[in-house]
PDB file of C-alpha atoms in Angstrom:
ATOM      1  CA  MET A   1      11.367 -16.397  -9.447  1.00 73.00           C
ATOM      2  CA  GLY A   2      10.059 -16.686 -13.037  1.00 87.00           C
ATOM      3  CA  LYS A   3       6.450 -16.206 -11.904  1.00 92.00           C
ATOM      4  CA  ARG A   4       7.473 -13.129  -9.905  1.00 93.00           C
ATOM      5  CA  ILE A   5       9.141 -11.589 -12.971  1.00 95.00           C
ATOM      6  CA  VAL A   6       6.012 -12.265 -15.052  1.00 96.00           C
ATOM      7  CA  LEU A   7       3.810 -10.709 -12.333  1.00 96.00           C
ATOM      8  CA  GLY A   8       6.108  -7.644 -12.194  1.00 96.00           C
ATOM      9  CA  ALA A   9       6.050  -7.247 -15.990  1.00 97.00           C
ATOM     10  CA  VAL A  10       2.243  -7.597 -16.080  1.00 97.00           C
ATOM     11  CA  ALA A  11       1.916  -5.024 -13.256  1.00 97.00           C
ATOM     12  CA  ILE A  12       4.129  -2.500 -15.093  1.00 96.00           C
ATOM     13  CA  LEU A  13       2.281  -2.999 -18.388  1.00 97.00           C
ATOM     14  CA  LEU A  14      -1.118  -2.620 -16.696  1.00 98.00           C
ATOM     15  CA  VAL A  15      -0.060   0.541 -14.843  1.00 96.00           C
ATOM     16  CA  ILE A  16       1.253   2.073 -18.099  1.00 97.00           C
ATOM     17  CA  ALA A  17      -1.946   1.074 -19.934  1.00 98.00           C
ATOM     18  CA  ALA A  18      -4.073   2.533 -17.108  1.00 97.00           C
ATOM     19  CA  ALA A  19      -2.171   5.839 -17.302  1.00 96.00           C
ATOM     20  CA  TYR A  20      -2.642   5.890 -21.099  1.00 97.00           C
ATOM     21  CA  ALA A  21      -6.376   5.215 -20.702  1.00 97.00           C
ATOM     22  CA  SER A  22      -6.665   7.923 -18.014  1.00 95.00           C
ATOM     23  CA  PHE A  23      -5.164  10.522 -20.364  1.00 94.00           C
ATOM     24  CA  TYR A  24      -6.370   9.426 -23.821  1.00 95.00           C
ATOM     25  CA  VAL A  25      -9.455   7.194 -23.433  1.00 95.00           C
ATOM     26  CA  ALA A  26     -11.407   8.748 -20.544  1.00 94.00           C
ATOM     27  CA  PRO A  27     -13.393  11.822 -21.586  1.00 93.00           C
ATOM     28  CA  GLU A  28     -12.619  15.177 -20.009  1.00 91.00           C
ATOM     29  CA  GLU A  29     -14.772  16.020 -17.003  1.00 88.00           C
ATOM     30  CA  ARG A  30     -16.937  19.157 -17.435  1.00 86.00           C
ATOM     31  CA  THR A  31     -16.177  21.167 -14.283  1.00 86.00           C
ATOM     32  CA  MET A  32     -12.585  20.225 -13.363  1.00 88.00           C
ATOM     33  CA  GLY A  33     -11.256  19.561 -16.860  1.00 89.00           C
ATOM     34  CA  VAL A  34      -7.895  17.788 -17.132  1.00 92.00           C
ATOM     35  CA  LEU A  35      -7.357  17.981 -13.356  1.00 92.00           C
ATOM     36  CA  GLN A  36      -9.990  15.259 -12.800  1.00 93.00           C
ATOM     37  CA  ARG A  37      -7.620  12.733 -14.442  1.00 95.00           C
ATOM     38  CA  ILE A  38      -5.796  12.497 -11.091  1.00 96.00           C
ATOM     39  CA  PHE A  39      -8.932  10.638  -9.904  1.00 95.00           C
ATOM     40  CA  TYR A  40      -7.946   7.422 -11.765  1.00 96.00           C
ATOM     41  CA  PHE A  41      -4.590   7.247  -9.973  1.00 97.00           C
ATOM     42  CA  HIS A  42      -5.622   8.690  -6.584  1.00 97.00           C
ATOM     43  CA  VAL A  43      -8.769   6.603  -5.995  1.00 96.00           C
ATOM     44  CA  ALA A  44      -7.262   3.400  -7.472  1.00 97.00           C
ATOM     45  CA  SER A  45      -4.311   3.761  -5.049  1.00 98.00           C
ATOM     46  CA  ALA A  46      -6.733   4.356  -2.162  1.00 97.00           C
ATOM     47  CA  TRP A  47      -8.772   1.222  -2.953  1.00 96.00           C
ATOM     48  CA  ALA A  48      -5.668  -0.938  -3.384  1.00 98.00           C
ATOM     49  CA  GLY A  49      -4.281   0.465  -0.110  1.00 97.00           C
ATOM     50  CA  MET A  50      -7.463  -0.383   1.794  1.00 97.00           C
ATOM     51  CA  ASP A  51      -7.450  -3.903   0.320  1.00 97.00           C
ATOM     52  CA  ALA A  52      -3.792  -4.325   1.363  1.00 98.00           C
ATOM     53  CA  PHE A  53      -4.812  -3.371   4.922  1.00 98.00           C
ATOM     54  CA  LEU A  54      -7.718  -5.842   4.701  1.00 98.00           C
ATOM     55  CA  LEU A  55      -5.218  -8.564   3.729  1.00 98.00           C
ATOM     56  CA  CYS A  56      -3.026  -7.497   6.666  1.00 98.00           C
ATOM     57  CA  PHE A  57      -6.055  -7.748   8.987  1.00 98.00           C
ATOM     58  CA  ILE A  58      -6.884 -11.270   7.750  1.00 98.00           C
ATOM     59  CA  ALA A  59      -3.234 -12.327   8.128  1.00 98.00           C
ATOM     60  CA  ASN A  60      -3.170 -10.853  11.668  1.00 98.00           C
ATOM     61  CA  LEU A  61      -6.303 -12.787  12.644  1.00 98.00           C
ATOM     62  CA  LEU A  62      -4.879 -15.995  11.162  1.00 98.00           C
ATOM     63  CA  TYR A  63      -1.601 -15.489  13.031  1.00 98.00           C
ATOM     64  CA  VAL A  64      -3.404 -15.052  16.360  1.00 98.00           C
ATOM     65  CA  TRP A  65      -5.409 -18.195  15.638  1.00 97.00           C
ATOM     66  CA  LYS A  66      -2.778 -20.497  14.113  1.00 96.00           C
ATOM     67  CA  ARG A  67       0.577 -18.953  15.246  1.00 96.00           C
ATOM     68  CA  ASP A  68       2.127 -19.745  11.867  1.00 96.00           C
ATOM     69  CA  GLN A  69       4.937 -17.307  11.008  1.00 95.00           C
ATOM     70  CA  LYS A  70       3.842 -17.235   7.342  1.00 97.00           C
ATOM     71  CA  TYR A  71       0.852 -15.129   8.437  1.00 98.00           C
ATOM     72  CA  ASP A  72       3.205 -12.766  10.256  1.00 97.00           C
ATOM     73  CA  TRP A  73       5.252 -12.358   7.056  1.00 97.00           C
ATOM     74  CA  LEU A  74       2.069 -11.737   5.064  1.00 98.00           C
ATOM     75  CA  GLY A  75       0.818  -9.248   7.674  1.00 98.00           C
ATOM     76  CA  VAL A  76       3.935  -7.085   7.663  1.00 98.00           C
ATOM     77  CA  SER A  77       4.255  -7.283   3.849  1.00 98.00           C
ATOM     78  CA  SER A  78       0.708  -6.142   3.179  1.00 98.00           C
ATOM     79  CA  ALA A  79       0.912  -3.455   5.899  1.00 98.00           C
ATOM     80  CA  GLU A  80       4.030  -1.966   4.303  1.00 98.00           C
ATOM     81  CA  VAL A  81       2.527  -2.009   0.786  1.00 98.00           C
ATOM     82  CA  GLY A  82      -0.741  -0.555   2.133  1.00 98.00           C
ATOM     83  CA  LEU A  83       1.268   2.206   3.782  1.00 98.00           C
ATOM     84  CA  VAL A  84       3.074   3.006   0.506  1.00 98.00           C
ATOM     85  CA  LEU A  85      -0.262   3.173  -1.355  1.00 98.00           C
ATOM     86  CA  THR A  86      -1.762   5.401   1.357  1.00 98.00           C
ATOM     87  CA  THR A  87       1.315   7.645   1.149  1.00 98.00           C
ATOM     88  CA  VAL A  88       0.611   8.031  -2.586  1.00 98.00           C
ATOM     89  CA  VAL A  89      -3.019   8.901  -1.743  1.00 98.00           C
ATOM     90  CA  LEU A  90      -1.890  11.510   0.797  1.00 98.00           C
ATOM     91  CA  ILE A  91       0.484  13.077  -1.761  1.00 97.00           C
ATOM     92  CA  THR A  92      -1.758  13.036  -4.852  1.00 97.00           C
ATOM     93  CA  GLY A  93      -4.818  14.237  -2.878  1.00 96.00           C
ATOM     94  CA  PRO A  94      -3.326  17.614  -1.885  1.00 96.00           C
ATOM     95  CA  ILE A  95      -1.875  18.061  -5.427  1.00 96.00           C
ATOM     96  CA  TRP A  96      -5.456  17.687  -6.702  1.00 95.00           C
ATOM     97  CA  ALA A  97      -6.956  19.743  -3.839  1.00 94.00           C
ATOM     98  CA  LYS A  98      -4.870  22.894  -4.315  1.00 94.00           C
ATOM     99  CA  PRO A  99      -6.212  23.863  -7.783  1.00 93.00           C
ATOM    100  CA  ALA A 100      -9.676  22.404  -7.054  1.00 92.00           C
ATOM    101  CA  TRP A 101     -10.330  23.755  -3.531  1.00 90.00           C
ATOM    102  CA  GLY A 102      -7.673  26.474  -3.245  1.00 92.00           C
ATOM    103  CA  ILE A 103      -6.031  24.671  -0.302  1.00 93.00           C
ATOM    104  CA  TYR A 104      -3.714  21.680  -0.001  1.00 94.00           C
ATOM    105  CA  TRP A 105      -5.252  20.269   3.161  1.00 94.00           C
ATOM    106  CA  THR A 106      -8.199  20.584   5.503  1.00 91.00           C
ATOM    107  CA  TRP A 107      -9.019  18.543   8.603  1.00 93.00           C
ATOM    108  CA  ASP A 108     -12.253  17.073   7.254  1.00 90.00           C
ATOM    109  CA  ALA A 109     -13.525  13.572   8.072  1.00 91.00           C
ATOM    110  CA  ARG A 110     -12.043  11.769   5.027  1.00 93.00           C
ATOM    111  CA  LEU A 111      -8.649  13.456   5.068  1.00 94.00           C
ATOM    112  CA  THR A 112      -8.233  13.190   8.845  1.00 94.00           C
ATOM    113  CA  SER A 113      -9.298   9.529   9.021  1.00 95.00           C
ATOM    114  CA  THR A 114      -6.904   8.703   6.147  1.00 96.00           C
ATOM    115  CA  PHE A 115      -4.044  10.502   7.901  1.00 97.00           C
ATOM    116  CA  VAL A 116      -4.858   8.625  11.136  1.00 97.00           C
ATOM    117  CA  LEU A 117      -4.825   5.366   9.111  1.00 97.00           C
ATOM    118  CA  TRP A 118      -1.356   6.240   7.800  1.00 98.00           C
ATOM    119  CA  LEU A 119      -0.134   6.988  11.356  1.00 98.00           C
ATOM    120  CA  LEU A 120      -1.594   3.717  12.676  1.00 98.00           C
ATOM    121  CA  TYR A 121       0.303   1.606  10.128  1.00 98.00           C
ATOM    122  CA  VAL A 122       3.517   3.609  10.654  1.00 98.00           C
ATOM    123  CA  SER A 123       3.068   2.710  14.355  1.00 98.00           C
ATOM    124  CA  TYR A 124       2.480  -0.953  13.413  1.00 98.00           C
ATOM    125  CA  LEU A 125       5.825  -1.038  11.578  1.00 97.00           C
ATOM    126  CA  LEU A 126       7.627   0.916  14.325  1.00 97.00           C
ATOM    127  CA  LEU A 127       6.270  -1.470  16.966  1.00 97.00           C
ATOM    128  CA  ARG A 128       7.879  -4.364  15.103  1.00 95.00           C
ATOM    129  CA  THR A 129      11.304  -2.700  15.271  1.00 95.00           C
ATOM    130  CA  LEU A 130      11.033  -2.383  19.073  1.00 96.00           C
ATOM    131  CA  ILE A 131      10.534  -6.089  19.882  1.00 94.00           C
ATOM    132  CA  GLU A 132      13.478  -8.474  19.476  1.00 87.00           C
ATOM    133  CA  GLU A 133      11.866 -11.830  20.194  1.00 90.00           C
ATOM    134  CA  PRO A 134      10.205 -13.039  16.925  1.00 90.00           C
ATOM    135  CA  GLU A 135       7.108 -14.759  18.391  1.00 93.00           C
ATOM    136  CA  ARG A 136       6.339 -11.922  20.802  1.00 95.00           C
ATOM    137  CA  ARG A 137       6.868  -9.394  17.967  1.00 95.00           C
ATOM    138  CA  ALA A 138       4.514 -11.318  15.679  1.00 96.00           C
ATOM    139  CA  LEU A 139       1.770 -11.653  18.309  1.00 97.00           C
ATOM    140  CA  LEU A 140       1.853  -8.049  19.557  1.00 97.00           C
ATOM    141  CA  SER A 141       1.979  -6.595  16.051  1.00 97.00           C
ATOM    142  CA  ALA A 142      -0.884  -8.894  14.957  1.00 98.00           C
ATOM    143  CA  LEU A 143      -3.000  -7.637  17.872  1.00 98.00           C
ATOM    144  CA  PHE A 144      -2.101  -4.035  17.045  1.00 97.00           C
ATOM    145  CA  GLY A 145      -2.869  -4.661  13.348  1.00 97.00           C
ATOM    146  CA  ILE A 146      -6.350  -5.968  14.240  1.00 97.00           C
ATOM    147  CA  PHE A 147      -6.955  -2.785  16.251  1.00 96.00           C
ATOM    148  CA  ALA A 148      -5.536  -0.527  13.474  1.00 97.00           C
ATOM    149  CA  PHE A 149      -7.914  -1.994  10.879  1.00 97.00           C
ATOM    150  CA  ILE A 150     -10.877  -0.410  12.715  1.00 95.00           C
ATOM    151  CA  ASP A 151      -9.988   2.853  10.938  1.00 95.00           C
ATOM    152  CA  VAL A 152     -10.366   1.349   7.403  1.00 95.00           C
ATOM    153  CA  PRO A 153     -14.203   1.226   7.434  1.00 95.00           C
ATOM    154  CA  LEU A 154     -14.170   4.682   9.046  1.00 94.00           C
ATOM    155  CA  VAL A 155     -12.150   6.010   6.076  1.00 94.00           C
ATOM    156  CA  PHE A 156     -14.493   4.279   3.613  1.00 90.00           C
ATOM    157  CA  PHE A 157     -17.732   5.510   5.198  1.00 89.00           C
ATOM    158  CA  SER A 158     -16.490   8.979   6.249  1.00 88.00           C
ATOM    159  CA  ILE A 159     -17.739  10.605   3.014  1.00 85.00           C
ATOM    160  CA  ARG A 160     -21.041   8.759   3.311  1.00 83.00           C
ATOM    161  CA  TRP A 161     -21.667   9.615   6.979  1.00 83.00           C
ATOM    162  CA  TRP A 162     -20.456  13.237   7.013  1.00 80.00           C
ATOM    163  CA  ARG A 163     -20.670  15.995   4.390  1.00 76.00           C
ATOM    164  CA  THR A 164     -17.416  17.909   4.451  1.00 74.00           C
ATOM    165  CA  GLN A 165     -14.832  19.297   2.033  1.00 73.00           C
ATOM    166  CA  HIS A 166     -14.015  15.975   0.311  1.00 77.00           C
ATOM    167  CA  PRO A 167     -16.449  15.155  -2.553  1.00 74.00           C
ATOM    168  CA  ALA A 168     -19.252  12.646  -1.956  1.00 71.00           C
ATOM    169  CA  PRO A 169     -18.618   9.165  -3.417  1.00 72.00           C
ATOM    170  CA  VAL A 170     -19.174   8.746  -7.173  1.00 71.00           C
ATOM    171  CA  ILE A 171     -18.782   4.948  -6.955  1.00 70.00           C
ATOM    172  CA  MET A 172     -21.211   3.043  -4.713  1.00 69.00           C
ATOM    173  CA  GLY A 173     -22.534   6.406  -3.553  1.00 66.00           C
ATOM    174  CA  GLY A 174     -26.227   5.621  -3.880  1.00 67.00           C
ATOM    175  CA  PRO A 175     -28.845   7.510  -5.931  1.00 66.00           C
ATOM    176  CA  GLY A 176     -27.502  10.463  -7.921  1.00 66.00           C
ATOM    177  CA  SER A 177     -23.908   9.186  -7.928  1.00 69.00           C
ATOM    178  CA  GLY A 178     -22.099   7.410 -10.765  1.00 74.00           C
ATOM    179  CA  LEU A 179     -19.648   7.937 -13.591  1.00 80.00           C
ATOM    180  CA  ASP A 180     -19.863   8.267 -17.346  1.00 87.00           C
ATOM    181  CA  PRO A 181     -19.651   4.670 -18.759  1.00 89.00           C
ATOM    182  CA  THR A 182     -16.219   5.239 -20.395  1.00 93.00           C
ATOM    183  CA  MET A 183     -14.888   6.923 -17.239  1.00 93.00           C
ATOM    184  CA  ASN A 184     -16.212   3.972 -15.232  1.00 93.00           C
ATOM    185  CA  LYS A 185     -14.390   1.436 -17.468  1.00 95.00           C
ATOM    186  CA  VAL A 186     -11.119   3.404 -17.244  1.00 96.00           C
ATOM    187  CA  PHE A 187     -11.530   3.696 -13.482  1.00 96.00           C
ATOM    188  CA  LEU A 188     -12.144  -0.052 -13.011  1.00 96.00           C
ATOM    189  CA  PHE A 189      -9.151  -0.820 -15.241  1.00 97.00           C
ATOM    190  CA  SER A 190      -7.008   1.542 -13.123  1.00 97.00           C
ATOM    191  CA  VAL A 191      -8.214  -0.218  -9.962  1.00 97.00           C
ATOM    192  CA  LEU A 192      -7.260  -3.590 -11.493  1.00 98.00           C
ATOM    193  CA  ALA A 193      -3.801  -2.273 -12.501  1.00 98.00           C
ATOM    194  CA  MET A 194      -3.148  -0.882  -9.018  1.00 98.00           C
ATOM    195  CA  HIS A 195      -4.235  -4.162  -7.392  1.00 98.00           C
ATOM    196  CA  VAL A 196      -1.871  -6.183  -9.612  1.00 98.00           C
ATOM    197  CA  LEU A 197       0.949  -3.744  -8.744  1.00 98.00           C
ATOM    198  CA  ALA A 198       0.089  -4.094  -5.028  1.00 98.00           C
ATOM    199  CA  ALA A 199       0.059  -7.915  -5.353  1.00 98.00           C
ATOM    200  CA  PHE A 200       3.503  -7.836  -7.002  1.00 98.00           C
ATOM    201  CA  LEU A 201       4.932  -5.589  -4.262  1.00 98.00           C
ATOM    202  CA  ILE A 202       3.390  -7.749  -1.499  1.00 98.00           C
ATOM    203  CA  VAL A 203       4.943 -10.907  -3.025  1.00 97.00           C
ATOM    204  CA  GLU A 204       8.369  -9.221  -3.259  1.00 97.00           C
ATOM    205  CA  ARG A 205       8.105  -7.909   0.321  1.00 97.00           C
ATOM    206  CA  TYR A 206       6.947 -11.350   1.537  1.00 97.00           C
ATOM    207  CA  MET A 207      10.029 -13.024   0.026  1.00 96.00           C
ATOM    208  CA  LEU A 208      12.197 -10.436   1.802  1.00 96.00           C
ATOM    209  CA  GLU A 209      10.530 -11.219   5.145  1.00 95.00           C
ATOM    210  CA  LYS A 210      10.977 -14.948   4.539  1.00 95.00           C
ATOM    211  CA  MET A 211      14.691 -14.396   3.918  1.00 94.00           C
ATOM    212  CA  ARG A 212      14.936 -12.251   7.077  1.00 93.00           C
ATOM    213  CA  SER A 213      13.535 -15.171   9.061  1.00 91.00           C
ATOM    214  CA  GLU A 214      16.176 -17.465   7.512  1.00 90.00           C
ATOM    215  CA  VAL A 215      18.898 -14.998   8.564  1.00 92.00           C
ATOM    216  CA  ASP A 216      17.515 -14.933  12.137  1.00 88.00           C
ATOM    217  CA  THR A 217      17.627 -18.753  12.272  1.00 87.00           C
ATOM    218  CA  LEU A 218      21.200 -18.862  10.946  1.00 88.00           C
ATOM    219  CA  ARG A 219      22.268 -16.144  13.426  1.00 86.00           C
ATOM    220  CA  ARG A 220      20.834 -18.124  16.335  1.00 85.00           C
ATOM    221  CA  GLU A 221      22.674 -21.249  15.116  1.00 83.00           C
ATOM    222  CA  ALA A 222      25.924 -19.289  14.791  1.00 82.00           C
ATOM    223  CA  GLU A 223      25.493 -17.819  18.292  1.00 81.00           C
ATOM    224  CA  ALA A 224      24.746 -21.260  19.790  1.00 79.00           C
ATOM    225  CA  GLN A 225      28.078 -22.641  18.562  1.00 75.00           C
TER     226      GLN A 225
ATOM    227  CA  MET B   1      -4.087  23.240 -20.788  1.00 70.00           C
ATOM    228  CA  LYS B   2      -5.007  24.471 -17.317  1.00 78.00           C
ATOM    229  CA  ASN B   3      -3.727  22.377 -14.386  1.00 85.00           C
ATOM    230  CA  LEU B   4      -1.927  19.841 -16.597  1.00 91.00           C
ATOM    231  CA  ASN B   5       1.190  20.429 -14.464  1.00 93.00           C
ATOM    232  CA  SER B   6      -0.662  19.243 -11.341  1.00 94.00           C
ATOM    233  CA  VAL B   7      -1.780  16.063 -13.145  1.00 95.00           C
ATOM    234  CA  PHE B   8       1.776  15.236 -14.271  1.00 95.00           C
ATOM    235  CA  GLU B   9       3.103  16.092 -10.806  1.00 95.00           C
ATOM    236  CA  ALA B  10       0.625  13.674  -9.162  1.00 96.00           C
ATOM    237  CA  TYR B  11       1.400  10.792 -11.547  1.00 96.00           C
ATOM    238  CA  LEU B  12       5.184  11.291 -11.484  1.00 96.00           C
ATOM    239  CA  ILE B  13       5.430  11.578  -7.700  1.00 97.00           C
ATOM    240  CA  GLY B  14       3.119   8.566  -7.294  1.00 96.00           C
ATOM    241  CA  TRP B  15       5.198   6.401  -9.639  1.00 96.00           C
ATOM    242  CA  GLY B  16       8.351   7.731  -7.945  1.00 97.00           C
ATOM    243  CA  VAL B  17       7.117   6.520  -4.557  1.00 98.00           C
ATOM    244  CA  PHE B  18       6.387   3.031  -5.969  1.00 97.00           C
ATOM    245  CA  PHE B  19       9.771   2.918  -7.694  1.00 97.00           C
ATOM    246  CA  LEU B  20      11.657   3.955  -4.547  1.00 98.00           C
ATOM    247  CA  PHE B  21       9.764   1.347  -2.516  1.00 98.00           C
ATOM    248  CA  TYR B  22      10.686  -1.369  -5.015  1.00 97.00           C
ATOM    249  CA  VAL B  23      14.336  -0.237  -4.954  1.00 97.00           C
ATOM    250  CA  SER B  24      14.285  -0.376  -1.134  1.00 97.00           C
ATOM    251  CA  ILE B  25      12.961  -3.984  -1.269  1.00 97.00           C
ATOM    252  CA  ALA B  26      15.650  -4.940  -3.812  1.00 96.00           C
ATOM    253  CA  LYS B  27      18.402  -3.315  -1.678  1.00 97.00           C
ATOM    254  CA  ARG B  28      17.213  -5.029   1.531  1.00 96.00           C
ATOM    255  CA  THR B  29      16.964  -8.370  -0.308  1.00 95.00           C
ATOM    256  CA  SER B  30      20.487  -8.005  -1.663  1.00 96.00           C
ATOM    257  CA  ASP B  31      21.867  -7.153   1.822  1.00 96.00           C
ATOM    258  CA  LEU B  32      20.086 -10.152   3.358  1.00 94.00           C
ATOM    259  CA  ARG B  33      21.318 -12.482   0.596  1.00 93.00           C
ATOM    260  CA  ALA B  34      24.894 -11.416   1.389  1.00 94.00           C
ATOM    261  CA  GLU B  35      24.224 -11.976   5.104  1.00 92.00           C
ATOM    262  CA  VAL B  36      22.845 -15.496   4.429  1.00 90.00           C
ATOM    263  CA  GLU B  37      26.008 -16.363   2.484  1.00 90.00           C
ATOM    264  CA  ARG B  38      28.229 -14.937   5.240  1.00 89.00           C
ATOM    265  CA  LEU B  39      26.409 -16.873   7.969  1.00 88.00           C
ATOM    266  CA  LYS B  40      26.366 -20.114   5.973  1.00 85.00           C
ATOM    267  CA  ASN B  41      30.128 -19.852   5.485  1.00 86.00           C
ATOM    268  CA  ALA B  42      30.634 -19.001   9.160  1.00 82.00           C
ATOM    269  CA  LEU B  43      28.831 -22.144  10.299  1.00 79.00           C
ATOM    270  CA  PRO B  44      31.289 -25.074  10.519  1.00 72.00           C
ATOM    271  CA  ARG B  45      28.835 -27.520   8.943  1.00 60.00           C
ATOM    272  CA  GLY B  46      28.716 -25.294   5.890  1.00 49.00           C
ATOM    273  CA  LYS B  47      24.889 -25.446   5.897  1.00 46.00           C
TER     274      LYS B  47
END
């Protein structure tokens, strides 16, 4: 419990420091001005969300292989946190898009594949509510989670493979891409802060799932008597 | 400063979503803790 409190406090401090750096340390971008500061929050959330889905994918594979319920708990925890982070991406993106593009939304490759990703993980969580038997629920949702992860590389590469409304990548975008060195430091710090926050939320959600399993066991014992 | 409202809106809504998610975890944990206590007391062995 003590370690979880420390992790939570570190996550909050890092997120506050990242917001401060985004507003007061990073220089103002020439064309978009202050609006570009959404980038540090929006892209950091997107990267942490994709990494949460990667963790879910690994946990799903490990569950299918080893059938240990700990991997099921980790899978559902990281899927839920990934979904929350992707929700933040889908909210902050249109807030940025309206003043920048003049529209909140367009069905381009990056936006559509991200929305599909969100729907896939909503389906993953809904699927779990439909199956009563714990082992069957864990196996079917792990198989669905492995399938759902296919969309993550599609989201990542969509702005590299197709030129549409969403800007081309400024990080790992090849020749001609890149950020001002101070912007880059602030961005990497924001990514770190969002990953620590995601780790904290995954740990908290994991403990909840562990307790839910304990309740299921106690219920079965109570019913058997 | 032009578009500063949009920047604040994005950060506040984003933090709001994280906060609400954390509150939902805390609420579900508290409900389950109460259920564990209830079930433990209901079992004759007092597990």
